[in-house]
Tab-separated table of C-alpha atoms in Angstrom:
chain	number	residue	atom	x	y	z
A	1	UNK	CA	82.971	194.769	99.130
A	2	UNK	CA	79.567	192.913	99.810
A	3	UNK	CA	80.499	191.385	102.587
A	4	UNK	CA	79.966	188.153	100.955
A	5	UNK	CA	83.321	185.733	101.230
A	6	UNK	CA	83.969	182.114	99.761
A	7	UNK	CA	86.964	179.630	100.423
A	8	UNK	CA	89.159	178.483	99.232
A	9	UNK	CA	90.063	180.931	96.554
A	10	UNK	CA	91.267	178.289	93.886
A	11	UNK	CA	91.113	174.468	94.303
A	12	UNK	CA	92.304	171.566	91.848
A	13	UNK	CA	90.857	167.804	92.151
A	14	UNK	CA	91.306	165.138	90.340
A	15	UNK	CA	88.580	163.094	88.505
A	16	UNK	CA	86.207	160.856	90.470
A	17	UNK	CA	86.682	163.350	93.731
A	18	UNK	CA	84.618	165.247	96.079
A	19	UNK	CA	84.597	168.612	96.912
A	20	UNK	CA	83.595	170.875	98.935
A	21	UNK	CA	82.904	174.744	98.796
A	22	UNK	CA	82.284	176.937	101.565
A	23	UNK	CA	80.476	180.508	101.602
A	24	UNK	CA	79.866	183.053	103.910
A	25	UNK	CA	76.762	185.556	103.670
A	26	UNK	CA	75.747	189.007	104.707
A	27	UNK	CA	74.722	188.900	107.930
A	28	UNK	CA	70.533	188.194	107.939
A	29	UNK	CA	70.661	187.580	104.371
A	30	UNK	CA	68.359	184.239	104.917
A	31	UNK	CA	68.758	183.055	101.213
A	32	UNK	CA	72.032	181.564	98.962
A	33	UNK	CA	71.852	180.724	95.508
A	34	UNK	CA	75.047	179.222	93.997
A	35	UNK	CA	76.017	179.042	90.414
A	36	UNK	CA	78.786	177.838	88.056
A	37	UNK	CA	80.612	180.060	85.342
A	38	UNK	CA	82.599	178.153	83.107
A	39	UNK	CA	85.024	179.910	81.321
A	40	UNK	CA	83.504	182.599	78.817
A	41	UNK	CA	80.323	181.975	80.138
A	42	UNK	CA	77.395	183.579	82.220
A	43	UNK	CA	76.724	181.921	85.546
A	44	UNK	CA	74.290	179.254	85.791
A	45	UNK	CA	71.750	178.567	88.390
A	46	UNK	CA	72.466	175.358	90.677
A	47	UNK	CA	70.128	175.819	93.446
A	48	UNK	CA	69.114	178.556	96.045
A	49	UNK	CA	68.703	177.793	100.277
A	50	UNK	CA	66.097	179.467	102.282
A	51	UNK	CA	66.012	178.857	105.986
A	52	UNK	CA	68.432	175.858	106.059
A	53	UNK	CA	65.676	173.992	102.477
A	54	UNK	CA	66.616	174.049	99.222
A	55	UNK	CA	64.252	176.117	97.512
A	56	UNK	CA	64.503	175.869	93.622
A	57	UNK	CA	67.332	173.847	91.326
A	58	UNK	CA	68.521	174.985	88.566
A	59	UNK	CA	69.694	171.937	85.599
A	60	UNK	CA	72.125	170.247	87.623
A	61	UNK	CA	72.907	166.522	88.615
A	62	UNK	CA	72.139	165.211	92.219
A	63	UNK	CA	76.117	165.272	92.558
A	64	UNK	CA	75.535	168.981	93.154
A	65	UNK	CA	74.030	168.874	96.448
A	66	UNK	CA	74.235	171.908	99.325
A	67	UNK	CA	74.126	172.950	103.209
A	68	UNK	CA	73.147	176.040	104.518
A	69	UNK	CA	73.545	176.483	108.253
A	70	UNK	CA	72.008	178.937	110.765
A	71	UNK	CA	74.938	181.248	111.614
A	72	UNK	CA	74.910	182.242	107.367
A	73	UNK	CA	77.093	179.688	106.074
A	74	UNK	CA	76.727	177.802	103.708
A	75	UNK	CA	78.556	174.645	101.559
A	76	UNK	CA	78.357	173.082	98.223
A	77	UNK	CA	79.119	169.643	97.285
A	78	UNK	CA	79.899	167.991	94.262
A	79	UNK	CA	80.653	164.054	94.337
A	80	UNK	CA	82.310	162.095	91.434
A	81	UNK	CA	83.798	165.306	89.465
A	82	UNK	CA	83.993	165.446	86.271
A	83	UNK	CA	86.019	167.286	84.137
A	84	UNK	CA	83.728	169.448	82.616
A	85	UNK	CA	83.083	170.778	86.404
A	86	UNK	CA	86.252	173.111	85.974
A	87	UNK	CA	84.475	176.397	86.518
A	88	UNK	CA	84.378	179.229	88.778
A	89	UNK	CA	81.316	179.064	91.400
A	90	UNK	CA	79.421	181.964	92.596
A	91	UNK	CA	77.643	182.377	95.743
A	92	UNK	CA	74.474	185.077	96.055
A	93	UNK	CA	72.988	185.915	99.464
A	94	UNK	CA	69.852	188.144	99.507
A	95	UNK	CA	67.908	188.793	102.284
A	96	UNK	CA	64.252	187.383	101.345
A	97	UNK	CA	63.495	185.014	98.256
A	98	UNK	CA	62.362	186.959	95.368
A	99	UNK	CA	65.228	188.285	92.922
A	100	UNK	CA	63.943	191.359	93.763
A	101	UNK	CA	65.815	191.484	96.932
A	102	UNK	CA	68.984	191.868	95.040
A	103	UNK	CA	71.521	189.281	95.575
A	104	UNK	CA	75.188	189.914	96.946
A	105	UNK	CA	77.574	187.774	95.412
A	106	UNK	CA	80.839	186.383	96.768
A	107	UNK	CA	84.145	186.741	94.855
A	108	UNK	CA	84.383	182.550	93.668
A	109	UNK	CA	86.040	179.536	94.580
A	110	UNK	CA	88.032	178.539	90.991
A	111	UNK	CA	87.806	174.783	90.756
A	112	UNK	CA	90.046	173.130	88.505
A	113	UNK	CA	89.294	169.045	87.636
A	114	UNK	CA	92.000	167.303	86.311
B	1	UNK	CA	62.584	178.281	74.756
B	2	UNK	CA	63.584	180.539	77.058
B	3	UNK	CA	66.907	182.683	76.334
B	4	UNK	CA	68.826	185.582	76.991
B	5	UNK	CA	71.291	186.574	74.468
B	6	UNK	CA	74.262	189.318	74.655
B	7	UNK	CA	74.999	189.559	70.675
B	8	UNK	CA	78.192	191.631	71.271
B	9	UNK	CA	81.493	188.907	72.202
B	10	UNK	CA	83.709	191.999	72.751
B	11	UNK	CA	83.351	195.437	72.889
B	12	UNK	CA	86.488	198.267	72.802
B	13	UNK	CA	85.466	201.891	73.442
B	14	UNK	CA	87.506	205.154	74.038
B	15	UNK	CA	87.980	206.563	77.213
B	16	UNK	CA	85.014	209.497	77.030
B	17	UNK	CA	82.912	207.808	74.517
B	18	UNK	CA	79.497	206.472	74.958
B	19	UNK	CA	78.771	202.687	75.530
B	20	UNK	CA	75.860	200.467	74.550
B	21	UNK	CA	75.724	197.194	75.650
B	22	UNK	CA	72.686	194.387	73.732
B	23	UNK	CA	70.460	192.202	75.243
B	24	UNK	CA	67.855	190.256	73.933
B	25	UNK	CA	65.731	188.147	75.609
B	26	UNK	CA	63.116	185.471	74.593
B	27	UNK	CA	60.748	184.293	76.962
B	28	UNK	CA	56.466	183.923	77.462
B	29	UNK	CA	55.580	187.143	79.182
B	30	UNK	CA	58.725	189.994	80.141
B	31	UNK	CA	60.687	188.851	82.607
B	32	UNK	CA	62.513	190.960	85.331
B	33	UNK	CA	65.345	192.096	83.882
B	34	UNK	CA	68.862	192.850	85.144
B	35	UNK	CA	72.365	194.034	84.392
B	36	UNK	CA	75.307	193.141	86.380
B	37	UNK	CA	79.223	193.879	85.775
B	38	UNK	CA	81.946	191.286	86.892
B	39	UNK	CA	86.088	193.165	87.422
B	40	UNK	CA	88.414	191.046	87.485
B	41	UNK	CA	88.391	188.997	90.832
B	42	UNK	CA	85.527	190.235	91.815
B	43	UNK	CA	81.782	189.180	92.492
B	44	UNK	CA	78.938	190.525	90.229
B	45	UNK	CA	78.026	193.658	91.152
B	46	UNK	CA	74.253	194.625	90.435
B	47	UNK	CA	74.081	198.082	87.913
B	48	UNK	CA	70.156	198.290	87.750
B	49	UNK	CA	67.013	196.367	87.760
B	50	UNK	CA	63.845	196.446	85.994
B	51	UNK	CA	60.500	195.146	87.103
B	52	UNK	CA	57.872	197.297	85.566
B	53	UNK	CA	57.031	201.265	85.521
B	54	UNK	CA	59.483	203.564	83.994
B	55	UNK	CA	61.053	202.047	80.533
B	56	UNK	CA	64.117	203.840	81.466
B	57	UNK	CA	66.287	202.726	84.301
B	58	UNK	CA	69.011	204.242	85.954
B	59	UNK	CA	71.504	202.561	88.172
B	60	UNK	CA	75.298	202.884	89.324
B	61	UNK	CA	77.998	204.227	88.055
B	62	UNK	CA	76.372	206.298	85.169
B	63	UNK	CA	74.862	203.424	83.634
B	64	UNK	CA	71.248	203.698	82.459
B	65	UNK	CA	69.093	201.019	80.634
B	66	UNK	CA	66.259	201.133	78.833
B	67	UNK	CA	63.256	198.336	78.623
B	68	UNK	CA	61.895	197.583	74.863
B	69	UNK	CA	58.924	195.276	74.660
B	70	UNK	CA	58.402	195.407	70.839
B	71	UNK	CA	62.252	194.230	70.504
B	72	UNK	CA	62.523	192.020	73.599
B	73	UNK	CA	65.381	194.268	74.728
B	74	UNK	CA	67.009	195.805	77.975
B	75	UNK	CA	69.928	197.247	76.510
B	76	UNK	CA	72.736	199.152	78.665
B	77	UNK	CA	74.373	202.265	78.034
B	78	UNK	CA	76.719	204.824	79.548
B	79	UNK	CA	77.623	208.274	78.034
B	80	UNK	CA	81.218	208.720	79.068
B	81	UNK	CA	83.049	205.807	79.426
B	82	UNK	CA	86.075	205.824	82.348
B	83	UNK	CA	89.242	203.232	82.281
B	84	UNK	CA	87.625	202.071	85.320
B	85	UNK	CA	84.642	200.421	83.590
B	86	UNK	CA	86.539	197.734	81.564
B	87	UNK	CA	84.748	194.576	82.875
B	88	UNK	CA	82.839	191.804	82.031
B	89	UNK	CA	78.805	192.904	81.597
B	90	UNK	CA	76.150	190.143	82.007
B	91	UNK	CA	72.598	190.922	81.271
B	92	UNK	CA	69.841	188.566	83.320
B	93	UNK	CA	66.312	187.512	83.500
B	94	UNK	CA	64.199	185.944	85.939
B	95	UNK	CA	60.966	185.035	84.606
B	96	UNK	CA	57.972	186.475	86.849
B	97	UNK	CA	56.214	183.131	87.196
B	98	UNK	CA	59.883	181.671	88.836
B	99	UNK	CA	61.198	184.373	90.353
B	100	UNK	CA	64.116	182.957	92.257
B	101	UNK	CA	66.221	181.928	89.190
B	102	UNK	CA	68.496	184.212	87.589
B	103	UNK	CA	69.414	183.316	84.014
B	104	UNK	CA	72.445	185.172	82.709
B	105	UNK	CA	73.523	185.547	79.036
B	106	UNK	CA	77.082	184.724	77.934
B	107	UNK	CA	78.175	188.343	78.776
B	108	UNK	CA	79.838	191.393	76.866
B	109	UNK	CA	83.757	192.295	77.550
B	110	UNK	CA	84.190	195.548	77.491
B	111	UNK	CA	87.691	196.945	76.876
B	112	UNK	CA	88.775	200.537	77.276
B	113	UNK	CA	91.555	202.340	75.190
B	114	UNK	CA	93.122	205.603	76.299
């Protein structure tokens, strides 16, 4: 348990939607980093929050865009889905920036495009 | 370009037997280095780390790694393996000049047999 949570579990959209996926850090933990795992795949980077700014982005369309807010929780957003956005997303809190502060990381939020 | 590989798709080991998980890695200078294990419905779960120092790391759950320069390798191993370790083993980099992005290879499943 890392005290890391994300909602909703599993979600299905249809093509051309938005979404929205919420995530809830460790308490203090001032960065998030979220990342997509497709099926059979590692996770990939999308972008990392420090203080409330996006701090680094990983290869990832604007239509990936995020929130973090002051009381640890954070969203992200994807306009216009695509199908090829079916994936599980991770979210990471950590307390400072580097990867050395090692990153907690939520159990997903399955999104399924149709 | 940059890369981290995990040669091994799928690995099945004995209850009791020893484990070695591969990693290669490709990048300018060594990276930090990382190993993380994903259970079902669950988040990633750091094992170990490697920044510098000691060649041999040691980290949760009985797993050790060690750190080869001359073969660009961080490769994971366990002595006795329990049912309880059948998962989903990612190996990941973060290059030292970007520190805040975590690349992950395409990951190892590992399935135990009594």
């Amino acid at each position: 348990e890392t005290g890391v949570t994300q909602s909703p579990t599993h979600l299905i959209k249809t093509r051309g939607q938005q979404v929205t996926l919420r995530c809830s850090s460790q308490s203090g933990h001032n960065t998030v980093s979220w990342y997509q795992q497709a099926l059979g795949q590692g996770p990939q980077f999308i972008f990392q929050y420090y203080r409330e700014e996006e701090n680094g982005r990983g290869n990832f369309p604007p239509r990936f865009s995020g929130l973090q807010f002051p009381n640890y929780s954070s969203e992200l957003n994807v306009n216009a889905l695509e199908l090829d956005d079916s994936a599980l997303y991770l979210c990471a809190s950590s307390p400072g920036l580097a990867v050395f502060d090692e990153q907690f990381f939520g159990p997903g939020t399955r999104l399924t495009v149709l | 370009a940059q890369s981290v590989t995990q040669p091994d798709i799928h690995i099945t080991v004995s209850e009791g037997a020893s484990l070695e998980l591969r990693c290669n890695y490709s990048y300018g200078a060594t990276p930090y280095l990382f190993w993380y294990v994903q259970s079902p419905g669950q988040g990633l779960q750091l094992l170990l780390k490697y920044f510098s120092g000691d060649t041999l790391v040691q980290g949760i759950k009985g797993f050790e790694a060690e750190f080869k320069r001359s073969q660009s390798s961080f490769n994971l191993r366990k002595p006795s393996v329990h049912w309880s370790d059948a998962a989903e083993y990612f190996c990941a980099v973060a290059p030292r000049s970007n520190d805040y992005k975590l690349s992950f290879g395409a990951g190892t499943t590992v399935t135990v047999r009594a």
